[in-house]
Coordinates of C-alpha atoms and ligand atoms in Angstrom, one line a residue:
X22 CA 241.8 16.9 4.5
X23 CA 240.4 20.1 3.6
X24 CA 237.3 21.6 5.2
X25 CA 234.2 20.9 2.8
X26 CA 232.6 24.3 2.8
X27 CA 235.9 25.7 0.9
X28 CA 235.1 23.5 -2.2
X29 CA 232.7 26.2 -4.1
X30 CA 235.3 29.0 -3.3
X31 CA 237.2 29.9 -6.1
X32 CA 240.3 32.1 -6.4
X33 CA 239.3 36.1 -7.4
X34 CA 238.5 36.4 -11.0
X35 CA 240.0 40.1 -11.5
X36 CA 238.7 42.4 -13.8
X37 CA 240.3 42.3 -17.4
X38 CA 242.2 45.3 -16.7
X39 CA 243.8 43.6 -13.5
X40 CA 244.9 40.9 -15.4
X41 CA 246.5 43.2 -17.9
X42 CA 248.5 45.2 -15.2
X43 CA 249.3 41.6 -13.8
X44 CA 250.8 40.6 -17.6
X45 CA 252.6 44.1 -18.2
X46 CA 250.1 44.8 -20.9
X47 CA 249.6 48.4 -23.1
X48 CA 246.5 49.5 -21.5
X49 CA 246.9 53.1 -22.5
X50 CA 244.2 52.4 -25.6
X51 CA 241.5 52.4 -23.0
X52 CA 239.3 53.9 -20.2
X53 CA 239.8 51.7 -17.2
X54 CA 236.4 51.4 -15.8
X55 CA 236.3 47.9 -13.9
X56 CA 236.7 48.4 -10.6
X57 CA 235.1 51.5 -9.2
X58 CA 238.1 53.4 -8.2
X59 CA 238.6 57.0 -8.1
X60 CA 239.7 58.4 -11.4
X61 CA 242.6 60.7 -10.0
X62 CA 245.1 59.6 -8.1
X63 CA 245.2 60.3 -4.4
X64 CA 245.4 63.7 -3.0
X65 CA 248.5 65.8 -2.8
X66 CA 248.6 65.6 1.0
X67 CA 248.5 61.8 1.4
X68 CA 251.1 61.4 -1.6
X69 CA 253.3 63.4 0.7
X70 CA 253.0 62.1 3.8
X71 CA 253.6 58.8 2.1
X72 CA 257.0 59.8 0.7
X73 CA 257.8 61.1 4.2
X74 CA 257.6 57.8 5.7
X75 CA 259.7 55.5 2.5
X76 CA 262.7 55.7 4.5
X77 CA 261.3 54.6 7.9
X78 CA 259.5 51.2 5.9
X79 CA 262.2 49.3 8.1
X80 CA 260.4 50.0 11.0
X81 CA 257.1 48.6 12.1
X82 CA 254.3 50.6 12.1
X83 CA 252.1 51.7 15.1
X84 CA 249.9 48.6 15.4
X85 CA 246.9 50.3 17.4
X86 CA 246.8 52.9 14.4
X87 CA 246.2 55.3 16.9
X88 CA 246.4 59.0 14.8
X89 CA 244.2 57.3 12.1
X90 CA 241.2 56.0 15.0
X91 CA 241.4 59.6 16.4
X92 CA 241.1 61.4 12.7
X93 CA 238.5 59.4 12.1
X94 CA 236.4 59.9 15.5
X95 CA 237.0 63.4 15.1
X96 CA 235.4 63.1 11.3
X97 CA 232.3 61.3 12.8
X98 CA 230.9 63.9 16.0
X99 CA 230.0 61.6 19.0
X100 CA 232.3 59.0 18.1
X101 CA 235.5 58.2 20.3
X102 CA 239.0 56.5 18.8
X103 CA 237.5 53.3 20.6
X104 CA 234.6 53.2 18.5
X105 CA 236.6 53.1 15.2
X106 CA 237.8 49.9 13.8
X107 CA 240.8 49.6 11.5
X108 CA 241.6 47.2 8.9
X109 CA 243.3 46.3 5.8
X110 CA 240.5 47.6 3.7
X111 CA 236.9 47.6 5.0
X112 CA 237.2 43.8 3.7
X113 CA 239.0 43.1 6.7
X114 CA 236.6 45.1 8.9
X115 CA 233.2 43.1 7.9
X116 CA 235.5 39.8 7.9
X117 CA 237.0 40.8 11.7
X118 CA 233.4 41.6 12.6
X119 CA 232.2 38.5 11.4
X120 CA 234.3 36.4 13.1
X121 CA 233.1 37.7 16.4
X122 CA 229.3 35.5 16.2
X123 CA 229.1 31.7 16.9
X124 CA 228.2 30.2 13.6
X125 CA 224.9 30.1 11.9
X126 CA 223.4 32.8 9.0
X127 CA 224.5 35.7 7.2
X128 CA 221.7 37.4 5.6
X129 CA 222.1 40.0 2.9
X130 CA 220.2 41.1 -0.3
X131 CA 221.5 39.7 -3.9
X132 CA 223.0 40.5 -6.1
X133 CA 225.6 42.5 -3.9
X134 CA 229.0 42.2 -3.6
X135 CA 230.8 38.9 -4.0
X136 CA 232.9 39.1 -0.7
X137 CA 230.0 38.4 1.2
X138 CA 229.5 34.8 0.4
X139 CA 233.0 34.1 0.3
X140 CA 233.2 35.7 3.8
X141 CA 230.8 33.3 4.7
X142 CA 231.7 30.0 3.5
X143 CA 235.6 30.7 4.6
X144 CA 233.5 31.3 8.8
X145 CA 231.8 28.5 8.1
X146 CA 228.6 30.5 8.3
X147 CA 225.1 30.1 5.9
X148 CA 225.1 32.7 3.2
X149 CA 221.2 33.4 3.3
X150 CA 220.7 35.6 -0.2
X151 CA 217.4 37.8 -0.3
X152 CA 216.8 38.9 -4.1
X153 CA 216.7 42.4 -4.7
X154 CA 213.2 43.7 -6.4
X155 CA 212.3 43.9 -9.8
X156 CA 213.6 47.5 -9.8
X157 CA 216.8 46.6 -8.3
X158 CA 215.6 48.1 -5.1
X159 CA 216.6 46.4 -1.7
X160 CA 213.8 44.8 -0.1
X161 CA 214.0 45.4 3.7
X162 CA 210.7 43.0 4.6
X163 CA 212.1 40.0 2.2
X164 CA 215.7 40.7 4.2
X165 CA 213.5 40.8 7.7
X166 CA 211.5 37.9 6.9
X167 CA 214.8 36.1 6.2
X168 CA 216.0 36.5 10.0
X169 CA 215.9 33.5 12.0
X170 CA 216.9 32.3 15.2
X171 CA 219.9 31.1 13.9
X172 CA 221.0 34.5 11.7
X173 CA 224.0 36.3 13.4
X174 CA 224.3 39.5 11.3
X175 CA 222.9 41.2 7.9
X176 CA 225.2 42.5 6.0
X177 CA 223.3 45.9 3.8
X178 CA 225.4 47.7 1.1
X179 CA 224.1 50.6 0.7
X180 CA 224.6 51.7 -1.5
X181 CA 224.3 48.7 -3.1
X182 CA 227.5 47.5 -5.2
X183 CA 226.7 46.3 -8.5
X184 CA 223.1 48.0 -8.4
X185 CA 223.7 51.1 -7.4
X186 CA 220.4 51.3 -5.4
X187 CA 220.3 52.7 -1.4
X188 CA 218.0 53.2 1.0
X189 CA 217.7 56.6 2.8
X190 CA 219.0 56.8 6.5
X191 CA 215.2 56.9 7.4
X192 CA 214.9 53.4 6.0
X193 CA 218.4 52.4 7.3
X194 CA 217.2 53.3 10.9
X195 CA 214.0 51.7 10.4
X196 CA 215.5 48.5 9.4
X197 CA 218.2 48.6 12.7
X198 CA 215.5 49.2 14.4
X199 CA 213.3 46.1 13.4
X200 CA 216.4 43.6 13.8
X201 CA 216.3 41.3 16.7
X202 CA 219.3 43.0 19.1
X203 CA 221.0 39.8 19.0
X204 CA 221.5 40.3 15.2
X205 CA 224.4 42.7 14.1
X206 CA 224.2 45.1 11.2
X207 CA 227.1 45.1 9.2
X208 CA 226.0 48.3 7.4
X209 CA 229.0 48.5 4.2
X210 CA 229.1 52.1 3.3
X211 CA 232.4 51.8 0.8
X212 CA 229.9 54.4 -1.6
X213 CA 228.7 56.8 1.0
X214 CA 230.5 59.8 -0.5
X215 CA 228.6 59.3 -3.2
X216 CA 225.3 59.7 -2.1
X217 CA 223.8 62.8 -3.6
X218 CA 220.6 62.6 -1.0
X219 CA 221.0 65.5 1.6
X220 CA 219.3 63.6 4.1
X221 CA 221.5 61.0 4.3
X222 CA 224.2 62.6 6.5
X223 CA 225.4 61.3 10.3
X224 CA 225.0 57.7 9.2
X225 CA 227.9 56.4 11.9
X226 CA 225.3 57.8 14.5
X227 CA 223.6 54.4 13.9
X228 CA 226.4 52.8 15.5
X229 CA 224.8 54.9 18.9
X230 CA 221.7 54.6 18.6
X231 CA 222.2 51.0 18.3
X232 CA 224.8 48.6 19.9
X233 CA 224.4 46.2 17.5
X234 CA 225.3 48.3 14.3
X235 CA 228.4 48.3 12.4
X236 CA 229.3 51.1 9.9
X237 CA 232.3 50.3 7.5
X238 CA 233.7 52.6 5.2
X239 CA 237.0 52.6 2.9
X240 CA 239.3 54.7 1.7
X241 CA 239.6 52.4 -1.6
X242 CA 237.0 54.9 -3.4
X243 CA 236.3 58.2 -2.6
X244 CA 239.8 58.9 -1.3
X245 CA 241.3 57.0 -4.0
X246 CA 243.6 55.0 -2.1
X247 CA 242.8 51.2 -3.6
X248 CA 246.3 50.6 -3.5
X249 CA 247.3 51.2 0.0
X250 CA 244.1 49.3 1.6
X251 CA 242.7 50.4 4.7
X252 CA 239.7 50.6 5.8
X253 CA 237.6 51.7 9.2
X254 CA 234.3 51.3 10.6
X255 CA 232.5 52.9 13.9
X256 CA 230.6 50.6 16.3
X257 CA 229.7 50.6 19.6
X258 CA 232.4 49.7 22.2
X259 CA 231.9 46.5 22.3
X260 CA 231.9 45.7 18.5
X261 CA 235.0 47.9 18.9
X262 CA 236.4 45.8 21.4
X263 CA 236.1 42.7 20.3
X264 CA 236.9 43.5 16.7
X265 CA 240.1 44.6 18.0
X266 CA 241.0 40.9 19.1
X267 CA 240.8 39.4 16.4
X268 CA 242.4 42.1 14.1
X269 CA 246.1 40.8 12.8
X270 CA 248.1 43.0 15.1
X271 CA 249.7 45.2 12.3
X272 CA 247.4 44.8 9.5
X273 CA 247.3 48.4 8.5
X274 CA 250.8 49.2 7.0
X275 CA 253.1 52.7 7.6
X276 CA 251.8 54.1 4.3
X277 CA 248.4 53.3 4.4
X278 CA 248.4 54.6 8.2
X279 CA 249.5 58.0 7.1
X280 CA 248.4 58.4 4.0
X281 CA 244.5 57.5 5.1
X282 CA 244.9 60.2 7.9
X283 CA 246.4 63.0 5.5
X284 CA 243.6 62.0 3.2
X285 CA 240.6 61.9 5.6
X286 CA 241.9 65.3 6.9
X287 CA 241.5 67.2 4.0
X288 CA 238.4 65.5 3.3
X289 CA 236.8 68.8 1.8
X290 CA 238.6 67.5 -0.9
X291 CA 237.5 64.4 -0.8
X292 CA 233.8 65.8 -1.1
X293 CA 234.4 68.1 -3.9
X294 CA 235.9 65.4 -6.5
X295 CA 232.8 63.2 -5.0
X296 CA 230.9 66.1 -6.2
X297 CA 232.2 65.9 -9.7
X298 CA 231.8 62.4 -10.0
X299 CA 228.1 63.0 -8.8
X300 CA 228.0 65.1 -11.6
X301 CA 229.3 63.1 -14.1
X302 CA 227.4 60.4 -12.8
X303 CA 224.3 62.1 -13.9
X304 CA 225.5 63.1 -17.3
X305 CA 226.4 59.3 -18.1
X306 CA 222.7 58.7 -16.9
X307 CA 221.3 61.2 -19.5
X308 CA 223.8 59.8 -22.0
X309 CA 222.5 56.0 -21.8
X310 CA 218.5 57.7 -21.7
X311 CA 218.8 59.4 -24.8
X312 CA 220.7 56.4 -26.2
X313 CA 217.2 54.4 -25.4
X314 CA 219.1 52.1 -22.8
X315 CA 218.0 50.9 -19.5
X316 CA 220.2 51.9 -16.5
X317 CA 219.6 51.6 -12.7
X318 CA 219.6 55.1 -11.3
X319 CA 223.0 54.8 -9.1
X320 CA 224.2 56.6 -5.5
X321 CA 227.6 55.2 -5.9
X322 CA 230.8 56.0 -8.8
X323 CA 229.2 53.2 -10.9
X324 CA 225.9 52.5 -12.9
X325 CA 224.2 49.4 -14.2
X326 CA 223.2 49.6 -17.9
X327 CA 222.2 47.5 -20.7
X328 CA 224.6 47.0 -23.1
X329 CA 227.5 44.5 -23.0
X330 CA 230.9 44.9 -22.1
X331 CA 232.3 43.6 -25.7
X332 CA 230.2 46.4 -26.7
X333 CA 232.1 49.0 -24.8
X334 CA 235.5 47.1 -25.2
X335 CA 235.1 47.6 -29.1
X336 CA 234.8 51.4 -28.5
X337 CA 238.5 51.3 -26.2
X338 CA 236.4 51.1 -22.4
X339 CA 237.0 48.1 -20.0
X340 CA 233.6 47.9 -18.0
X341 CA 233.3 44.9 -15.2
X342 CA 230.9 42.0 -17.1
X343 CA 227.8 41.9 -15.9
X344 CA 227.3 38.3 -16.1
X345 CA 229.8 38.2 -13.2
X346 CA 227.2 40.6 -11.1
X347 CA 224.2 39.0 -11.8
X348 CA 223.2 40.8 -14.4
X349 CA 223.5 38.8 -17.4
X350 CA 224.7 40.8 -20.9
X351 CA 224.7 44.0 -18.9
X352 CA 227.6 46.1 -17.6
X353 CA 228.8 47.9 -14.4
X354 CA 230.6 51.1 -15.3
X355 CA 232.9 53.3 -13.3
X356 CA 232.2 57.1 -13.5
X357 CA 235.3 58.0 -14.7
X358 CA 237.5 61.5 -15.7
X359 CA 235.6 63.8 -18.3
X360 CA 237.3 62.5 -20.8
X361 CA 236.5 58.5 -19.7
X362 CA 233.1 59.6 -19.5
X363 CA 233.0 61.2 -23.2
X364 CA 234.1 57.7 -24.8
X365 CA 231.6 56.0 -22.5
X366 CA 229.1 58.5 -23.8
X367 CA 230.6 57.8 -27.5
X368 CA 230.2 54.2 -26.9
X369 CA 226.8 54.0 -26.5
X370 CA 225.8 56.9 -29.0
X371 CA 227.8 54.0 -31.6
X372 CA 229.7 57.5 -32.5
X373 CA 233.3 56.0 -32.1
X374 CA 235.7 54.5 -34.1
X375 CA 236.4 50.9 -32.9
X376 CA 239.7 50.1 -31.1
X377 CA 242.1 48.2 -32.6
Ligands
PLP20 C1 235.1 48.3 -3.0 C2 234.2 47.8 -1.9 C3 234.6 47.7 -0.6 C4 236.0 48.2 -0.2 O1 236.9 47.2 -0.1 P1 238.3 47.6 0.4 O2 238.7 46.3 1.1 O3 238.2 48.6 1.4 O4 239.1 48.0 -0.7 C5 233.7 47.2 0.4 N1 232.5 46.9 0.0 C6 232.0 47.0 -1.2 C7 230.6 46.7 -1.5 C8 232.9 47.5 -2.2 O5 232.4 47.6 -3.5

């Protein structure tokens, strides 16, 4: 009865600290650092515009999500509201996106993130992996040499979620501009905040330069809005346009609609507590150096090390398992608050007392 391609999918397996909220669990004991949200909670201005709109929930919201698109063109120069795609999260963006190609092959590097081939298998379409290099570096000739006549789209995290690894815009651009222009480029920039490069700046210009290139972005990270879920991307009008069809016709909700425009509006703010986590970022670097582990340098609010996360659960921090990433007895940590950061620090060091 059911479709065959569904049979390997299996349900989300949350991080442990999910499953705890889920069971009304004590948490408190430790740092929280599965999932690669923002340590603070969202910014004043989009907690207040949310509470402005509680008594209104009755009411459905504006379905075309109209003042977000226009925030967000006016955030990206040279972009127009209908060249900004909406969605519940940018997991609904790359999904809508996706939908729009006749079915054959997804290509994308490996390990990334684990929506990908689920994406694929629930189109119908080939998830084609390309392993990243040794150094955990993604391989634009391996993903090139991948492309067939029958691949619709690759799909490029950059940076790269679990790895942490990017490309610079140069390479980005290089890379668009070696596709075939009958493949898209679902470019997945949840991390771009975090990107301490100076050169990579602009990136939604791609979308311009280049018909056939999507830019996603969330507001599940850097703005610290995981809980509302929306998402946006910028294509070229046609992307744009066709996305739009096959979009759920009010799948952004009231809160999430205001609350991603108050945020993206004071998104100075935004930059400055990317800034810190930049900072700290580098500081849990030099922590895991001088502690003799290995770590993949990281452009995103996370890092790769090696050490195991029964290791950092004994010292009171819940880190995402790297078996589940692809990176067998390692760990992918969130960058945290200063204090999170100190017991990661702690943990590795072996200077803490273990949790009971
Ligand atoms: C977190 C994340 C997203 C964002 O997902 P949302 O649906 O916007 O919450 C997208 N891509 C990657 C690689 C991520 O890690």
């Amino acid at each position: 009865m059911f479709r065959a391609e569904l049979d390997p999918l299996k349900p989300y397996v949350p991080p442990k600290t999910w499953r705890m909220a889920a069971e009304g669990k004590d948490e408190d004991r430790y740092a929280k650092l599965t999932s690669n949200e923002l340590a603070f909670g969202p910014l004043p201005e989009a907690e207040a515009a949310v509470c402005e709109v509680l008594s209104r929930l009755n009411r459905y919201p504006d379905s075309h999500v109209s003042r977000l698109r226009q925030v967000v063109a006016e955030a990206n120069p040279g972009s127009a509201p209908s060249n900004v795609l909406v969605g519940n999260g940018s997991s609904e963006v790359l999904f809508n996106v996706l939908q729009l190609f006749p079915a054959g092959e997804v290509v994308f590097p490996w390990p990334s993130f684990s929506l990908y081939p689920a994406m694929c298998a629930i189109l119908g379409m080939k998830a084609r992996q390309v392993p990243l290099r040794s150094s955990g570096d993604l391989d634009t000739e391996a993903l090139l040499a991948a492309v067939t006549s029958e691949t619709r789209a690759v799909i490029l995290c950059n940076p790269n979620n679990p790895s942490g690894t990017y490309l610079t815009l140069e390479q980005v651009r290089e890379f668009a501009g070696a596709l075939p222009d009958n493949v898209a480029l679902l470019l997945d920039e949840a991390y771009v905040e975090f990107i301490d490069d100076p050169s990579y700046r602009g990136s939604h210009a791609l979308a311009f330069e280049f018909d056939n290139v999507l830019v996603a972005r969330t507001f599940s990270k850097a703005h610290g809005l995981a809980g509302l879920r929306v998402g946006y991307g910028i294509a070229s009008g046609g992307i744009a346009d066709y996305a739009e069809r096959v979009r759920f016709p009010v799948s952004v909700n009231l809160a999430g609609q205001v609350a991603a425009t108050a945020s993206m509006l004071a998104r100075e703010k935004v930059a400055e507590r990317a800034r810190f986590v930049i900072g700290e970022r580098a500081r849990l670097q030099r922590s895991f150096g001088e502690a003799g582990l290995e770590y993949i340098p990281s452009q995103g609010n996370f890092i790769m090390v090696g050490f195991t996360a029964p290791d950092f659960e004994r010292s009171g921090v819940l880190v995402r398992e790297g078996e589940a990433l692809g990176y067998p007895g390692w760990s992918r940590v969130t960058v945290g608050n200063r204090g999170e950061n100190d017991r990661v620090a702690a943990a590795v060091s072996g200077r803490t007392e273990a949790v009971s």
